mmCIF file of C-alpha atoms and ligand atoms in Angstrom:
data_model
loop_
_atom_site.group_PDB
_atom_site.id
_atom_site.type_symbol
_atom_site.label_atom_id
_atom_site.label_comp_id
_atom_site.label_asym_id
_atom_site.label_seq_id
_atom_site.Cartn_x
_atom_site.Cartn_y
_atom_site.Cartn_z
ATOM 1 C CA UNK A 161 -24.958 4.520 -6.369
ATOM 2 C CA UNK A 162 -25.947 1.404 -4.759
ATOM 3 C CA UNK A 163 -26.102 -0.280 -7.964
ATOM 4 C CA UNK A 164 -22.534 0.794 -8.964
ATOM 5 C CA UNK A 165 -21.085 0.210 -5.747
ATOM 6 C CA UNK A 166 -22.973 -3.751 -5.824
ATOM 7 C CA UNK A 167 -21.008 -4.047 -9.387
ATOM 8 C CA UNK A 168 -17.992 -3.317 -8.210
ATOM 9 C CA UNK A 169 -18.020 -5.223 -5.178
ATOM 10 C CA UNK A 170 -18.654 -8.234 -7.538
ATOM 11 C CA UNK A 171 -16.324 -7.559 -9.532
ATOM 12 C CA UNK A 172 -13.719 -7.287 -6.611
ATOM 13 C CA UNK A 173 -15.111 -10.765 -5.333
ATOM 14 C CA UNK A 174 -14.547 -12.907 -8.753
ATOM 15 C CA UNK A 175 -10.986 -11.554 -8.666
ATOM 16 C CA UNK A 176 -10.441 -13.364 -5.488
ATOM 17 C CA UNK A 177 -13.240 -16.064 -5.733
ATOM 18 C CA UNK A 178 -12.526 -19.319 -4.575
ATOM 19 C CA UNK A 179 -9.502 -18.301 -3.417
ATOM 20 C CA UNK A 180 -8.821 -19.775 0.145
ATOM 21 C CA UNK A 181 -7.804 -17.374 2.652
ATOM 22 C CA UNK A 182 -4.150 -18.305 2.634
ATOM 23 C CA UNK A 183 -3.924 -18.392 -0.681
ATOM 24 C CA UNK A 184 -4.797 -14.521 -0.437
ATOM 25 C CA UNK A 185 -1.893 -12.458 -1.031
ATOM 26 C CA UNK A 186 -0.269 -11.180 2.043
ATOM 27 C CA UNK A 187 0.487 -7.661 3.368
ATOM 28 C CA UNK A 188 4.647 -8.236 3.923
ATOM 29 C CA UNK A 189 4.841 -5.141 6.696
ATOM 30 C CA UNK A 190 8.008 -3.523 6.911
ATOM 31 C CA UNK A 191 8.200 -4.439 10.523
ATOM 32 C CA UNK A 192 7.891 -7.916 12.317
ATOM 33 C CA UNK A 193 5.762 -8.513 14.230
ATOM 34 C CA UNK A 194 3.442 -5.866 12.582
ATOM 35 C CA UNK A 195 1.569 -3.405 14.722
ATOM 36 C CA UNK A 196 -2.302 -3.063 14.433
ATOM 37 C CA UNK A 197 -2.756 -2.304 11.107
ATOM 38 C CA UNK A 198 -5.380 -1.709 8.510
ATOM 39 C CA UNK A 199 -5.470 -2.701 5.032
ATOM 40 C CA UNK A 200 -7.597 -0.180 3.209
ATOM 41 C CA UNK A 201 -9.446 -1.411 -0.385
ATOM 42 C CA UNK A 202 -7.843 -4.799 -0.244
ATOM 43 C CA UNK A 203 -8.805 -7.846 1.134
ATOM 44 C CA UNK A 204 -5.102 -9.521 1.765
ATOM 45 C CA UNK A 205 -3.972 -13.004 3.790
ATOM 46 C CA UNK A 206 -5.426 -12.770 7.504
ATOM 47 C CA UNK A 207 -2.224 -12.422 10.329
ATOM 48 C CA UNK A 208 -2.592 -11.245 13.751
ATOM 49 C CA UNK A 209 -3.353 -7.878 13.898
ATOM 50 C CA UNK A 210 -3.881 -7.254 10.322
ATOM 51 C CA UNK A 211 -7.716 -6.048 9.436
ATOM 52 C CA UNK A 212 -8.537 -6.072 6.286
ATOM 53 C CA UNK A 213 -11.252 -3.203 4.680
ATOM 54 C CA UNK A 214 -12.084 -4.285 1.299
ATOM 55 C CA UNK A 215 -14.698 -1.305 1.953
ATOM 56 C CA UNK A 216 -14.441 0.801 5.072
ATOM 57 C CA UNK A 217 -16.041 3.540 6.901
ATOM 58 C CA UNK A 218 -14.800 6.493 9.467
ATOM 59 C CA UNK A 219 -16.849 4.545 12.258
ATOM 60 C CA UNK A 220 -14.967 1.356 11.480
ATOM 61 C CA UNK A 221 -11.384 2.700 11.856
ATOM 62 C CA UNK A 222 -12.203 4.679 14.816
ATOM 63 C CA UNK A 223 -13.487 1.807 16.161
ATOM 64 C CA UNK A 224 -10.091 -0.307 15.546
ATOM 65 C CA UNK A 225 -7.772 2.704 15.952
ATOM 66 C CA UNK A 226 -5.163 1.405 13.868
ATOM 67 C CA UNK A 227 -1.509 1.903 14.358
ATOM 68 C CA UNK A 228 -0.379 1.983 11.089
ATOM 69 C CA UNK A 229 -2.549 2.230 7.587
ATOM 70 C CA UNK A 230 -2.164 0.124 4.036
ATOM 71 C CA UNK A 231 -3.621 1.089 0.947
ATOM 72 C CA UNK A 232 -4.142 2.843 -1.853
ATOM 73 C CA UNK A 233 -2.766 7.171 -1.937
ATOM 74 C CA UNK A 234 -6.399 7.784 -3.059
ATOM 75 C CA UNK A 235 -7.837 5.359 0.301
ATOM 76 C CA UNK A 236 -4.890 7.154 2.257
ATOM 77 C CA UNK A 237 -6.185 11.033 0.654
ATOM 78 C CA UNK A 238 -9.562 9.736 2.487
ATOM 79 C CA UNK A 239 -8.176 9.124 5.667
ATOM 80 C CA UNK A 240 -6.512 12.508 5.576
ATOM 81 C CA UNK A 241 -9.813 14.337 4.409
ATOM 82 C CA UNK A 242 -11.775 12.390 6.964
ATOM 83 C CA UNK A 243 -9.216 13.790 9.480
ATOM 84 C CA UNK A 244 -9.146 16.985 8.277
ATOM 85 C CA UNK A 245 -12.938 17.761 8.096
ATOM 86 C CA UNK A 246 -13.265 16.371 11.851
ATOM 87 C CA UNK A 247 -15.097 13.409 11.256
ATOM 88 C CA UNK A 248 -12.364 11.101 12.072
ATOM 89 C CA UNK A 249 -9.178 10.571 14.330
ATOM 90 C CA UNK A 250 -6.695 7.819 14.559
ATOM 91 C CA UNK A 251 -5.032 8.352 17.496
ATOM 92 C CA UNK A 252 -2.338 5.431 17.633
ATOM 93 C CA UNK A 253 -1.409 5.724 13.989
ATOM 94 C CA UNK A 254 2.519 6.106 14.627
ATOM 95 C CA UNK A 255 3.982 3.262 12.736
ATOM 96 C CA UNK A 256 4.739 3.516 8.724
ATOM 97 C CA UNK A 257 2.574 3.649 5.908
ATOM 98 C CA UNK A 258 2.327 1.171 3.582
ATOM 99 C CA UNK A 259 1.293 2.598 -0.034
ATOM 100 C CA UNK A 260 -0.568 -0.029 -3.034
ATOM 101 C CA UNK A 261 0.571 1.581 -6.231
ATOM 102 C CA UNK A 262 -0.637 -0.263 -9.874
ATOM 103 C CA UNK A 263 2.156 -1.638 -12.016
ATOM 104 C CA UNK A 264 0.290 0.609 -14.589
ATOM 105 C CA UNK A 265 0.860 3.794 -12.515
ATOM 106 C CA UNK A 266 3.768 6.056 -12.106
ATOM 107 C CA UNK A 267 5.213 5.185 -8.700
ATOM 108 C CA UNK A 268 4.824 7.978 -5.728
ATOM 109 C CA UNK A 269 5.831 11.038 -6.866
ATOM 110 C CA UNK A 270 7.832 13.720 -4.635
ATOM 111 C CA UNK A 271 4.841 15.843 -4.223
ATOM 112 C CA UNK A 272 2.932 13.371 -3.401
ATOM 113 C CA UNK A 273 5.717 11.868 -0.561
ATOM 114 C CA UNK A 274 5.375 15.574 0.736
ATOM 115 C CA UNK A 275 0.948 14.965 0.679
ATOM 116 C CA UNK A 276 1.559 12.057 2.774
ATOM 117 C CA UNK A 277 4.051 13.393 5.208
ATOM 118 C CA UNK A 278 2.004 16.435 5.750
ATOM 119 C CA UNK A 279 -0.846 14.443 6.484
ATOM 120 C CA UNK A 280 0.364 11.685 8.733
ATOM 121 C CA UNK A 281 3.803 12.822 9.523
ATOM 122 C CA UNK A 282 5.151 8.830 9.015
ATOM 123 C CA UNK A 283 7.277 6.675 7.077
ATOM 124 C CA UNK A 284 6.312 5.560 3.836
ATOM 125 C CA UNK A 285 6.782 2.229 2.407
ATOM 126 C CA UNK A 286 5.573 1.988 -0.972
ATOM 127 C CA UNK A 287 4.884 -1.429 -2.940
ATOM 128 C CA UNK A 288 3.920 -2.261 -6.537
ATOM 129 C CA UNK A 289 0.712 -4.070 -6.190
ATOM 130 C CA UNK A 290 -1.458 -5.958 -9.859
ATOM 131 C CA UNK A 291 -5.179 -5.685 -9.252
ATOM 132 C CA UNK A 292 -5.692 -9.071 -7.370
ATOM 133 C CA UNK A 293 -3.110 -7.096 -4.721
ATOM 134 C CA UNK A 294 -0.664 -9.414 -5.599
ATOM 135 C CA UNK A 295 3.240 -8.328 -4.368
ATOM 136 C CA UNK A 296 5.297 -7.312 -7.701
ATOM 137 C CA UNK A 297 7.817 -4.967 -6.092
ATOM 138 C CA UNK A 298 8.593 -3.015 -2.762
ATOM 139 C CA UNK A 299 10.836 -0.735 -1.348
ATOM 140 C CA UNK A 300 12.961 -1.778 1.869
ATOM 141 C CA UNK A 301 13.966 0.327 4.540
ATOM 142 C CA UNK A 302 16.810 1.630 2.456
ATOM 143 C CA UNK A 303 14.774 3.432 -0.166
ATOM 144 C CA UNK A 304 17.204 3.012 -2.697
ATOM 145 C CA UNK A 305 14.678 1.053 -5.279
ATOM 146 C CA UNK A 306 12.339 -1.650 -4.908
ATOM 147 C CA UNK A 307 13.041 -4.904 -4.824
ATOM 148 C CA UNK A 308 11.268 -7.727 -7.431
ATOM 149 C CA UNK A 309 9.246 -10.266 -5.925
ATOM 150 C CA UNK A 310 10.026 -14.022 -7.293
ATOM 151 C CA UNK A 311 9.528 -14.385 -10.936
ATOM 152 C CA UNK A 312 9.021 -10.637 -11.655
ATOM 153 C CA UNK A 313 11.565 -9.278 -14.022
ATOM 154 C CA UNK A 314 12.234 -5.233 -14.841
ATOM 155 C CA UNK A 315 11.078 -5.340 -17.813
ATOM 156 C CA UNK A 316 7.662 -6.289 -16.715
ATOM 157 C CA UNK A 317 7.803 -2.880 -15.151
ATOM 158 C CA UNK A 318 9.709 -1.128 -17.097
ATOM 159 C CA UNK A 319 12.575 -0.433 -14.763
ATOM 160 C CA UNK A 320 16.220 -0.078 -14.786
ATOM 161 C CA UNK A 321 18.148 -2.936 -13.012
ATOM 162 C CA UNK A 322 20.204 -0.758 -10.048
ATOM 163 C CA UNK A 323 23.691 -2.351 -10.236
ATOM 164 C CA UNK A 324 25.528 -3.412 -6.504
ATOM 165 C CA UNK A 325 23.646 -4.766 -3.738
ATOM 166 C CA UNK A 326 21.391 -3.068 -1.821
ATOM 167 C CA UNK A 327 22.475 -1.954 1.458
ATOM 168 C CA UNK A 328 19.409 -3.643 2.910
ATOM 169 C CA UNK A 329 21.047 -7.101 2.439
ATOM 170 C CA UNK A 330 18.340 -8.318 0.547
ATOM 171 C CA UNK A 331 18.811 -10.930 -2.263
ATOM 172 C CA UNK A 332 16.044 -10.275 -4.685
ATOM 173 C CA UNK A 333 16.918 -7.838 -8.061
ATOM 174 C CA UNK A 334 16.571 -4.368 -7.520
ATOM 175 C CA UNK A 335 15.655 -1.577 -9.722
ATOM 176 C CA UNK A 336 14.727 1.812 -10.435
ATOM 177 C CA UNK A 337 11.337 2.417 -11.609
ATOM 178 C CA UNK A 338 10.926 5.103 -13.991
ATOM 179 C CA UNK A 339 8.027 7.430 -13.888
ATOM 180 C CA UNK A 340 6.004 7.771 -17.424
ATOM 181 C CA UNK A 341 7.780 11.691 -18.423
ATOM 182 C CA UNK A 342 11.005 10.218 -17.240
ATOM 183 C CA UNK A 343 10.315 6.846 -19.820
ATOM 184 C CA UNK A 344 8.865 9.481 -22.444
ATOM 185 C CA UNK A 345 12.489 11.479 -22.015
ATOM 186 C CA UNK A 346 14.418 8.690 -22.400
ATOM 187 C CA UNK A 347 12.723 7.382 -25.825
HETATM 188 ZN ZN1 ZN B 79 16.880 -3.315 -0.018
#
């Protein structure tokens, strides 16, 4: 176990090695300035307030008692069984969730928006995250969509291009991403 868990962690650090702090991508919280937040199973940019778990355990967030979590569903279906079984309890968590889906991966599913919203009763904000964490896409407070970061186009993700703008003012493209059966159905 040790063994595995020593691979992986090395494998996690050439991803990012060399890479100077700033140079880190960063977590882009739905709300400025961000509460006390952390960033489960990713090391991202260092901000105020923003603690980073690349690896975490129940001690360590009960220690920081975050206000609002970042990760993974699978790091976030931790928390919740953590919480569940008693051996954990974030208190101050009361600001939204910020979910790290792969580009690979079907994006949140309604059953699992209903998981989360059982467990924490909060907000989600889900973004489309490579594995060096880097920002490809994100949802705004509208939740119509996500929005492209810089030099990302749909096709890279295999979404639809949503026409009009989005009521969130932003600029960037926004599009639909379609879930695998709902690619599978259209082919
Ligand atoms: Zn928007």
């Amino acid at each position: 176990m040790r063994l595995s868990l020593n691979l992986l962690r090395s494998a996690v650090e050439s991803e990012n090695a060399g890479a100077h702090p700033s140079e880190l991508p960063s977590l882009e919280y739905p709300l400025f300035p961000p509460p006390r937040l952390a960033v489960l199973g990713a090391e991202l940019r260092p901000s105020p307030g923003t603690h980073c778990f690349p690896y975490w355990s129940a001690p360590q967030l009960a220690q920081l008692q975050p206000m609002a979590l970042a990760g993974s569903f699978e790091e976030l279906a931790n928390v919740a069984r953590l919480e569940g079984d008693g051996v954990l309890l974030l208190r101050d968590l009361r600001y939204p969730l910020v979910v790290f889906t792969p580009p690979a991966a079907a994006p949140l599913s309604d059953e699992r928006h209903d998981q989360l919203w059982r467990w924490f009763r909060l907000p989600v904000f889900e973004q489309i995250r490579n594995a060096a964490h880097q920002l490809l896409a994100w949802e705004c407070e509208a939740h119509q969509g996500f929005h492209l970061s810089h030099g990302v186009l749909p096709s890279h993700l295999g979404a639809a291009t949503l026409p009009g703008p989005c009521p969130c003012g932003a600029k960037e493209a926004r599009v639909a991403l379609l879930r695998p059966n709902a690619l599978a159905a259209s082919f």
